[in-house]
Structure formats: structure tokens, C-alpha cells
Short mmCIF file of C-alpha atoms in Angstrom, two decimals:
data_model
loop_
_atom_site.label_atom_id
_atom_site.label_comp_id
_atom_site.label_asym_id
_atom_site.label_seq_id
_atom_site.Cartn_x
_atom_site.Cartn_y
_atom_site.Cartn_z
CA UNK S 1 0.00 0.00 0.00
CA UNK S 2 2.78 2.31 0.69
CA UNK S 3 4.28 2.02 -2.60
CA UNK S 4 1.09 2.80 -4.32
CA UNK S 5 0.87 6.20 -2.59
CA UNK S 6 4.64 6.50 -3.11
CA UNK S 7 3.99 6.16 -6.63
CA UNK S 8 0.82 8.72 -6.50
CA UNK S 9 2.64 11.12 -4.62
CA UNK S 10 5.56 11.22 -7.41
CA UNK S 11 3.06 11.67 -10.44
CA UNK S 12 1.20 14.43 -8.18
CA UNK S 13 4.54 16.28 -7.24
CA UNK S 14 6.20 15.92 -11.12
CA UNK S 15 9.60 16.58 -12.07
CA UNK S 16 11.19 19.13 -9.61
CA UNK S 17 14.28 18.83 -9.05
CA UNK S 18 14.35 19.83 -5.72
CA UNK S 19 12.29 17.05 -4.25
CA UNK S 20 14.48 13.92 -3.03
CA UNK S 21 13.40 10.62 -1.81
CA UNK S 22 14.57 8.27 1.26
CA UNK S 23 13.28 5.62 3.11
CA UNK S 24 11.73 6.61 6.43
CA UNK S 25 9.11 5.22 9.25
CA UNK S 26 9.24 2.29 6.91
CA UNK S 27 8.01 4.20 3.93
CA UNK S 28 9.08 6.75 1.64
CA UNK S 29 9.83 10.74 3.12
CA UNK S 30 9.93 13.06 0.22
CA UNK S 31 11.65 15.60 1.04
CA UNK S 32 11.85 19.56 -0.33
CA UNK S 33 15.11 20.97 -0.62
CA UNK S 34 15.96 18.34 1.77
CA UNK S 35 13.03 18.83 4.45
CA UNK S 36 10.54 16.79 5.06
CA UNK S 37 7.32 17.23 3.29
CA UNK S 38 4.92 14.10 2.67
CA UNK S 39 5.77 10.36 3.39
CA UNK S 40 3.87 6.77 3.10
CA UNK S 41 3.33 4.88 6.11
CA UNK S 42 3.46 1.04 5.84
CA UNK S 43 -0.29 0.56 5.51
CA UNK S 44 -1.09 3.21 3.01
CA UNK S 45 -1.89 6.20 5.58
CA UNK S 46 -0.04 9.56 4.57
CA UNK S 47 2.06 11.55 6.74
CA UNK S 48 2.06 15.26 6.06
CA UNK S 49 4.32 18.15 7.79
CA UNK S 50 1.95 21.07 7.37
CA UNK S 51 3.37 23.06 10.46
CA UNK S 52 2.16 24.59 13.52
CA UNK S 53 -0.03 27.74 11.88
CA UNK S 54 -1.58 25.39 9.09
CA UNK S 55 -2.35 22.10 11.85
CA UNK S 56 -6.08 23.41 13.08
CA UNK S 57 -7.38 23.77 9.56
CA UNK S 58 -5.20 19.87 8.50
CA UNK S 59 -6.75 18.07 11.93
CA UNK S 60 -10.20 19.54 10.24
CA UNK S 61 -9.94 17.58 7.38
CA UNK S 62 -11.70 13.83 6.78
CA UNK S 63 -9.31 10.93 7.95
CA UNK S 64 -6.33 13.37 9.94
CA UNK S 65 -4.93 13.11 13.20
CA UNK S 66 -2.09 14.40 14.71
CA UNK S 67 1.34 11.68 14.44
CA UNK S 68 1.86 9.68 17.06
CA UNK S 69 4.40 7.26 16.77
CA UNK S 70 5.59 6.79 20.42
CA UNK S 71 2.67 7.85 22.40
CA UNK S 72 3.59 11.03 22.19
CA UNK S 73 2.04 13.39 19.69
CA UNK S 74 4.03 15.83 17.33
CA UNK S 75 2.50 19.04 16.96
CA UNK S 76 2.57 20.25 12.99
CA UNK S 77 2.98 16.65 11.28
CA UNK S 78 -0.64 15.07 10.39
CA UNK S 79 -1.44 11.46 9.62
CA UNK S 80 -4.02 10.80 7.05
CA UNK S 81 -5.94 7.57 6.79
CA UNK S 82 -5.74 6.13 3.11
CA UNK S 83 -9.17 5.70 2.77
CA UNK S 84 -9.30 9.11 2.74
CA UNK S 85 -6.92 10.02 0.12
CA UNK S 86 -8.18 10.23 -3.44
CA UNK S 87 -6.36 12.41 -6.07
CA UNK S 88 -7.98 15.45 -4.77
CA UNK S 89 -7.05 15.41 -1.54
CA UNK S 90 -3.84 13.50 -1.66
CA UNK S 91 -2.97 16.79 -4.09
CA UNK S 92 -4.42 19.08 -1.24
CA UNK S 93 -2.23 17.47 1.83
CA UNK S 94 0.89 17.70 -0.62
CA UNK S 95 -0.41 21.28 -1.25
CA UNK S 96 -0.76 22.09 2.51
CA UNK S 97 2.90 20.73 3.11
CA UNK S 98 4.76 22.63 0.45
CA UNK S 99 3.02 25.73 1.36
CA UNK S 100 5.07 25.33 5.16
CA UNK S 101 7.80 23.22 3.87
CA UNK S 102 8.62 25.44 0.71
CA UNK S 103 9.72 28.74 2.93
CA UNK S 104 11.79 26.53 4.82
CA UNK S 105 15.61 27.08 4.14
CA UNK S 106 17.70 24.80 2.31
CA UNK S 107 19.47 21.72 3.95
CA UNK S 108 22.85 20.81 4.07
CA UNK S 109 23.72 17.84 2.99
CA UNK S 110 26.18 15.40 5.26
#
């Protein structure tokens, strides 16, 4: 399932060339300009870092909730159920991300 919305998320984000790929949480982070963005989860769900300002109006939407890996929540990174991600609103979380992530200076690379 993850490499489905791997797959989706690459045809929704195109060709830029500053968007990278690695394997994380035991999916795939894509990252912009080497911060995190949008990543797959192992059974389908997507995890979005839409940021502090933006996490009201993202724990709103159908299917979020706030990540929660080791029983303790992370403010600004959202979880989204897959059955809750068609085109349209996969393209809105990715939306949502880049608009936080985008601003975001550059990382250096190790």
C-alpha cells in the first residue's frame, strides 16, 4: 500500500528537481530541498508536515490526526488515513505541506 501512494505522490509532485526521496518510518519521506514534506506509512496512511499555523485547519480535514508514533504526539505533522486520500485530496495534503515546507531554508547535505 505504501508504494502505491509512493507512486501517486511522485506523479502528483512531477519533475522538480528539488524534491528527493529516502526511506523513512518504513516508507518513503519526500523531502523539499531536503526537508521533510509528505511520506507513506506502511499501511497506506499519509504523513504530512503542514506546520504549527496550518495544523487546526489539516486536523479539520476527513481521515487526519495528529502523528503519534511513540505515544507522544508531534505538533505540525498530520497522519491521514488512506481511505481518505483520493487524487484530490492526496494533491491538497501535498499542497498544505509545500506551502510550510517550501519557505523553509535549504538543507545541508552530510
Amino acid at each position: 500500500m505504501a508504494d502505491d501512494l509512493a507512486e501517486r505522490i511522485r506523479h502528483a509532485i512531477g519533475e522538480d528537481p528539488n524534491v528527493g526521496e529516502i526511506r523513512m518510518f518504513g516508507g518513503t519521506c519526500f523531502t523539499l530541498n531536503g526537508n521533510m514534506l509528505v511520506g507513506t506509512l506502511k499501511d497506506g496512511a499519509l504523513l504530512a508536515r503542514v506546520g504549527d499555523e496550518q495544523e487546526p485547519a489539516a486536523l479539520a480535514m476527513p481521515g487526519a490526526k495528529r502523528m503519534d508514533f511513540t505515544g507522544r504526539e508531534m505538533k505540525g505533522f498530520i497522519m491521514v488515513d488512506a481511505v481518505e486520500l483520493d487524487d484530490t485530496a492526496l494533491g491538497q495534503w501535498i499542497a498544505m505541506a509545500s506551502r510550510f515546507v517550501g519557505p523553509m531554508p535549504p538543507k545541508k547535505k552530510k
